CSV table of C-alpha atoms in Angstrom, one decimal:
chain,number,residue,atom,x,y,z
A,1,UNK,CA,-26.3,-111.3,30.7
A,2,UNK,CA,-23.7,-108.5,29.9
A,3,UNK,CA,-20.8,-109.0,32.5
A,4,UNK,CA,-17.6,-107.0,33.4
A,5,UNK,CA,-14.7,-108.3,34.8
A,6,UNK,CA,-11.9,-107.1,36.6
A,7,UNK,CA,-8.2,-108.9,37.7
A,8,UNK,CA,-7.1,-108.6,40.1
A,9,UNK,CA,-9.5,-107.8,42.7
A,10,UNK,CA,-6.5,-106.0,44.5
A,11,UNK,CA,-2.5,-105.4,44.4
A,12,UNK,CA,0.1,-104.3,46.0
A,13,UNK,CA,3.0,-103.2,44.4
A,14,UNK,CA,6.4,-100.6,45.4
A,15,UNK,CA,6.8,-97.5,44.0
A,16,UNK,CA,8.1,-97.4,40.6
A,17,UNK,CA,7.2,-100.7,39.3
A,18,UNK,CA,5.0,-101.5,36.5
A,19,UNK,CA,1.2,-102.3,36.8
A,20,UNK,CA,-0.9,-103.7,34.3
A,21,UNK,CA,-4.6,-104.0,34.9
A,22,UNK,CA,-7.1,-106.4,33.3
A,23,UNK,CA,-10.6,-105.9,32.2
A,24,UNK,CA,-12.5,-108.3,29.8
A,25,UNK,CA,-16.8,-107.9,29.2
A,26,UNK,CA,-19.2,-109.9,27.7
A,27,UNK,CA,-22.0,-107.3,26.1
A,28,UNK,CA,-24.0,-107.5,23.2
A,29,UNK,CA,-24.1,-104.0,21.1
A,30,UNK,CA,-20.9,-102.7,22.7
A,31,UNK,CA,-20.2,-99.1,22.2
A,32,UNK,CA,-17.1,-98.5,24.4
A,33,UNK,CA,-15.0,-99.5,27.5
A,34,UNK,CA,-13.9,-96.6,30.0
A,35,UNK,CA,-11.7,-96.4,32.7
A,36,UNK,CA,-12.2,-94.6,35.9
A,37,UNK,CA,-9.8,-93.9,39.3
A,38,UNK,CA,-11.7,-93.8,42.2
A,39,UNK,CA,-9.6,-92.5,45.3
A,40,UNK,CA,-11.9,-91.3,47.9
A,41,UNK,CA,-15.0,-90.6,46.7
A,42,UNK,CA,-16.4,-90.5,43.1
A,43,UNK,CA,-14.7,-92.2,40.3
A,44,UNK,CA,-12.8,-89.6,38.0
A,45,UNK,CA,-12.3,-90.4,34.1
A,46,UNK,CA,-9.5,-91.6,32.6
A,47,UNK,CA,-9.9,-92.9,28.9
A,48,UNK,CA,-12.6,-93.9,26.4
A,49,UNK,CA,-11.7,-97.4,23.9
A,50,UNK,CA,-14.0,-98.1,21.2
A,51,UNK,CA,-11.2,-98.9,18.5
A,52,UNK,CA,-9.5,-102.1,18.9
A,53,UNK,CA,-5.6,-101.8,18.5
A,54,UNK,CA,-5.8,-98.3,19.2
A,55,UNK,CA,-3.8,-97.2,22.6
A,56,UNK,CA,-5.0,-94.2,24.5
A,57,UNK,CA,-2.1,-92.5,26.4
A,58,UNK,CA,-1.8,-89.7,29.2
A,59,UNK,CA,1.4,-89.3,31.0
A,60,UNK,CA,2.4,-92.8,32.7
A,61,UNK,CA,-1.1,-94.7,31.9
A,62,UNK,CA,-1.9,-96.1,28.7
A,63,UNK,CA,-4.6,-98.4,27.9
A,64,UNK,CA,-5.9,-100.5,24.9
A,65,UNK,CA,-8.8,-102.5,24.0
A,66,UNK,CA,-8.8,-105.6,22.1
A,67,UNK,CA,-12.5,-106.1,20.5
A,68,UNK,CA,-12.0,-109.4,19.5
A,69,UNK,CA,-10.7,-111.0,22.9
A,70,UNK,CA,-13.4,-108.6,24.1
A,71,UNK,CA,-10.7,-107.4,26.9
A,72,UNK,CA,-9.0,-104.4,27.7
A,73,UNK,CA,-5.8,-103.4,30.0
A,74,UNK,CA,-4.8,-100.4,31.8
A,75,UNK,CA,-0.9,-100.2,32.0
A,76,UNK,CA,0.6,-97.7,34.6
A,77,UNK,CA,4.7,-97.2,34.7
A,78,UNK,CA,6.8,-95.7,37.3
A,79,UNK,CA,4.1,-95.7,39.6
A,80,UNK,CA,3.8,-93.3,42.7
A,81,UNK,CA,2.1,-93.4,46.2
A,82,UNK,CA,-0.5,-91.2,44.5
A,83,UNK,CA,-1.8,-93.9,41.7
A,84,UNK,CA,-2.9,-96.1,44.8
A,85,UNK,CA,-6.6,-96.0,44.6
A,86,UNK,CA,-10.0,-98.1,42.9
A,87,UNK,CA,-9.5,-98.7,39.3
A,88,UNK,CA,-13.0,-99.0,37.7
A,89,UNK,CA,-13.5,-100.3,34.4
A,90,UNK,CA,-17.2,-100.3,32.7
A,91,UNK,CA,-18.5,-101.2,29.5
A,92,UNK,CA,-21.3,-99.0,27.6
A,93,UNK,CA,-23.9,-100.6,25.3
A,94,UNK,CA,-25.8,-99.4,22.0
A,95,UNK,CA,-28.6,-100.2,22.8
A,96,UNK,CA,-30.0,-98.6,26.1
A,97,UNK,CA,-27.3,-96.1,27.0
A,98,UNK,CA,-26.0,-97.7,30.1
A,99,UNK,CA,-22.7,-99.0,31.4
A,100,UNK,CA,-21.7,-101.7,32.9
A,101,UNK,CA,-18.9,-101.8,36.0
A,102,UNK,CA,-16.4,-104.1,36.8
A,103,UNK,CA,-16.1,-104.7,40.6
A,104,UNK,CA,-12.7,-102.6,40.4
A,105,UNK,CA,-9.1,-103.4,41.4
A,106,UNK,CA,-7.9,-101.8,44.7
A,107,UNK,CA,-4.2,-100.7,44.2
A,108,UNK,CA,-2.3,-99.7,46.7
A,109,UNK,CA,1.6,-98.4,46.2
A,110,UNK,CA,3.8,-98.7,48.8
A,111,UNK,CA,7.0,-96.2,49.1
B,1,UNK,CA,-15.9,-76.9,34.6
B,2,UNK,CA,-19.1,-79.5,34.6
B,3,UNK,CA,-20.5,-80.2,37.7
B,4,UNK,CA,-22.7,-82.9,38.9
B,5,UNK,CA,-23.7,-81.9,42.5
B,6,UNK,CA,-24.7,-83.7,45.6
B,7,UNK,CA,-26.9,-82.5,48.0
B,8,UNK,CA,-25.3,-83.9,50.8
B,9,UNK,CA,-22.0,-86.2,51.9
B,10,UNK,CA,-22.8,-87.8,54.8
B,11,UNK,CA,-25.8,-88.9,55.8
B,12,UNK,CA,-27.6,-89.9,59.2
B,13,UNK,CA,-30.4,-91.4,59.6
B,14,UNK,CA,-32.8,-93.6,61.1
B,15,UNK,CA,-34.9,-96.9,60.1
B,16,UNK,CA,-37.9,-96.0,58.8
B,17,UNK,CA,-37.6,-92.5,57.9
B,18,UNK,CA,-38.1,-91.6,54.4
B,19,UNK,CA,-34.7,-90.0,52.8
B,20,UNK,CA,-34.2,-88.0,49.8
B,21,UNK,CA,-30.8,-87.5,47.8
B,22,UNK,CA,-30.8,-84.8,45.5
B,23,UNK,CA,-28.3,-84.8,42.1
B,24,UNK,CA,-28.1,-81.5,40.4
B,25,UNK,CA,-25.7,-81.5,37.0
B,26,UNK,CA,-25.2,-78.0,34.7
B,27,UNK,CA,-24.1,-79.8,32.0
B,28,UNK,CA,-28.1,-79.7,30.4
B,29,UNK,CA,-27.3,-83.7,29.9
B,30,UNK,CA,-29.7,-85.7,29.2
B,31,UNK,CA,-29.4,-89.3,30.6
B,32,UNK,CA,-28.8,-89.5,34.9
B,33,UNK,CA,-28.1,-91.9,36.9
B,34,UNK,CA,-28.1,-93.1,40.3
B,35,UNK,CA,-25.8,-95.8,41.6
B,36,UNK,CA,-25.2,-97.6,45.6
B,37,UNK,CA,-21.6,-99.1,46.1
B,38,UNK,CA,-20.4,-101.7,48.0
B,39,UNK,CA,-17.2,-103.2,49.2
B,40,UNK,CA,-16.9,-106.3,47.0
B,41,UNK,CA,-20.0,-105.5,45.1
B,42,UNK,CA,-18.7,-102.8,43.0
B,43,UNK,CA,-21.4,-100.0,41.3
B,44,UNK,CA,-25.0,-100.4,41.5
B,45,UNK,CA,-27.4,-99.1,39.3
B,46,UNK,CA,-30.7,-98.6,40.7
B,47,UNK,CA,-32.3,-95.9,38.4
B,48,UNK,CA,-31.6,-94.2,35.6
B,49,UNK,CA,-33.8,-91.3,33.6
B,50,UNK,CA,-33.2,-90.4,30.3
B,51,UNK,CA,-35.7,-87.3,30.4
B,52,UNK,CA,-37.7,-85.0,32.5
B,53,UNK,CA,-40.7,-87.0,34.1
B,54,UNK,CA,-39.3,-90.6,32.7
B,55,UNK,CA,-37.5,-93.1,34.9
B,56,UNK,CA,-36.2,-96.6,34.6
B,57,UNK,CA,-35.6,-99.7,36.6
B,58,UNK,CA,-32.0,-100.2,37.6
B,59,UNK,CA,-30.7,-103.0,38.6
B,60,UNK,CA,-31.3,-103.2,42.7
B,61,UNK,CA,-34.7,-100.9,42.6
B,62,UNK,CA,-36.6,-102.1,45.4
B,63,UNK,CA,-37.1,-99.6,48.1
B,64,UNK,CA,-36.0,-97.2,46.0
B,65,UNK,CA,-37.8,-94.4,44.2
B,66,UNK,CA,-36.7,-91.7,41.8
B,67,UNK,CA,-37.9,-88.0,40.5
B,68,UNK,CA,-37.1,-86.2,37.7
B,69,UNK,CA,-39.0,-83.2,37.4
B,70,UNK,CA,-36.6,-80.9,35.8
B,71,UNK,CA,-33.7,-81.4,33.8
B,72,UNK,CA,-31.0,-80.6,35.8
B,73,UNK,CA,-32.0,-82.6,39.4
B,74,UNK,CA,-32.7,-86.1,40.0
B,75,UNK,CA,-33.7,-87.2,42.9
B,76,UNK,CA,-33.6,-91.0,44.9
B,77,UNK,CA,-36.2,-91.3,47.8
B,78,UNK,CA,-35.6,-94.3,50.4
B,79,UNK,CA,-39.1,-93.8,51.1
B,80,UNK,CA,-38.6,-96.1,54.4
B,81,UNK,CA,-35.3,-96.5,55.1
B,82,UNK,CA,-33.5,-99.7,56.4
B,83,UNK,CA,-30.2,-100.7,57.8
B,84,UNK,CA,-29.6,-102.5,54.5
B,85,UNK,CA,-29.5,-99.1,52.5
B,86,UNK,CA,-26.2,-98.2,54.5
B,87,UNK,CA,-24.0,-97.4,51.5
B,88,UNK,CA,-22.5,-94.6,49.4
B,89,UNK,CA,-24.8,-93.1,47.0
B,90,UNK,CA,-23.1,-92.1,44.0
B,91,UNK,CA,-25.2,-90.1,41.2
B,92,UNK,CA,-23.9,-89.6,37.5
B,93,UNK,CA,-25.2,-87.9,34.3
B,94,UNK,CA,-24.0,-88.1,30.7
B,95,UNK,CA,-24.9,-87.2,27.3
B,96,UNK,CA,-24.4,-91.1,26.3
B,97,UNK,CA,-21.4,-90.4,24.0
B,98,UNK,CA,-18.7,-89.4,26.3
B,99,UNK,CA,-18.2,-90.8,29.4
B,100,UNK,CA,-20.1,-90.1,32.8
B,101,UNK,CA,-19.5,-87.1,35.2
B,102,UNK,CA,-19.9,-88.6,38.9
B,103,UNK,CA,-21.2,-86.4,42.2
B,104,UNK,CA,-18.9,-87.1,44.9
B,105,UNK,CA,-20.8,-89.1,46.6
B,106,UNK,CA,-23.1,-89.7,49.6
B,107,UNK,CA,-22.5,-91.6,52.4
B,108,UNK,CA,-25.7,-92.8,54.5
B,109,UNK,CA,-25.7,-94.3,57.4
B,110,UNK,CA,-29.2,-95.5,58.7
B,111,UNK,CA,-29.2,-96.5,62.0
């Protein structure tokens, strides 16, 4: 059964430290991993993986995906009250189009 | 910008009533999706349509139903609704190679 996984389920964490967020998936015919923010209502898009090795970077988050360990991390630096949200990750197969969630680590950012 | 639109974002109503939730994306995408989340149980998916008039099983479909009649707008029907379908709707569309585009979400309360 395809699976996603998240750690940890939640952290807590003063402003201006360092984050790093862990996904790993079982799924047979994986196309790519994606992560999403989710503050208050609908989760918004962050990055697409499907090369291992490769790190996708925007401002102070960067993630990478490792194909072989079959895991993934989200890495946020310097972080501010306004990175505390729901950090979704999912997993997309070949073979029927649809993704997979983790449950999501709840990060919260105190000042 | 791309839109996926929800009909509504908060919802009350009552057991036994039959509700409908109406998704409306202008991106002309083909797959759509409709997903319930929970605290501690993460996304959802209870239908998915990769065309007008076709539908699939989710994962949690039961008392659930699901229209596609045009393109652009999918629609999930509680056809009786109970206390246990208190969640937030969330509906999502993609083309299946980038990412998905969420609605903002519905909350429904049934009382």
């Amino acid at each position: 059964e395809d699976k996603v996984v998240q750690s940890p389920l939640s952290l807590v964490v003063h402003e201006g430290d360092t984050v790093t967020l862990n996904c790993s998936y079982e799924v047979t015919n994986f196309r790519s991993l994606l992560w999403y923010k989710q503050e208050k209502k609908a989760p918004t898009f962050l990055f697409m993986l499907t090369s291992s090795g490769i790190e996708k970077k925007s401002g102070r988050l960067s993630s990478i995906l490792d194909k072989k360990e079959l895991f993934s991390i989200l890495n946020i630096t310097a972080t501010q009250t306004g990175d505390s949200a729901i950090y979704l990750c999912a997993v997309e197969n070949n073979r029927d189009d649809k993704i997979i969630f983790g449950k999501g680590t709840r990060l919260h950012i105190l000042p | 910008d791309v839109k996926v639109t929800q009909s509504s974002r908060y919802l009350v109503k009552r057991t036994g009533e039959k509700v409908f939730l109406e998704c409306v994306q202008d991106m002309d995408h083909e797959n759509m999706f409709w997903y319930r989340q929970d605290p501690g149980l993460g996304l959802r998916l209870i239908y998915f349509s990769y065309d007008v008039k076709m539908k699939e099983k989710g994962d949690i479909p039961e008392g659930y139903s699901v229209s596609r009649e045009k393109k652009e707008r999918f629609s999930l029907i509680l056809e009786s609704a109970s206390t246990n379908q208190t969640s937030m709707y969330l509906c999502a569309s993609t083309t299946g190679s980038y990412g998905y585009t969420f609605g903002s979400g519905t909350r429904l309360t049934v009382v």
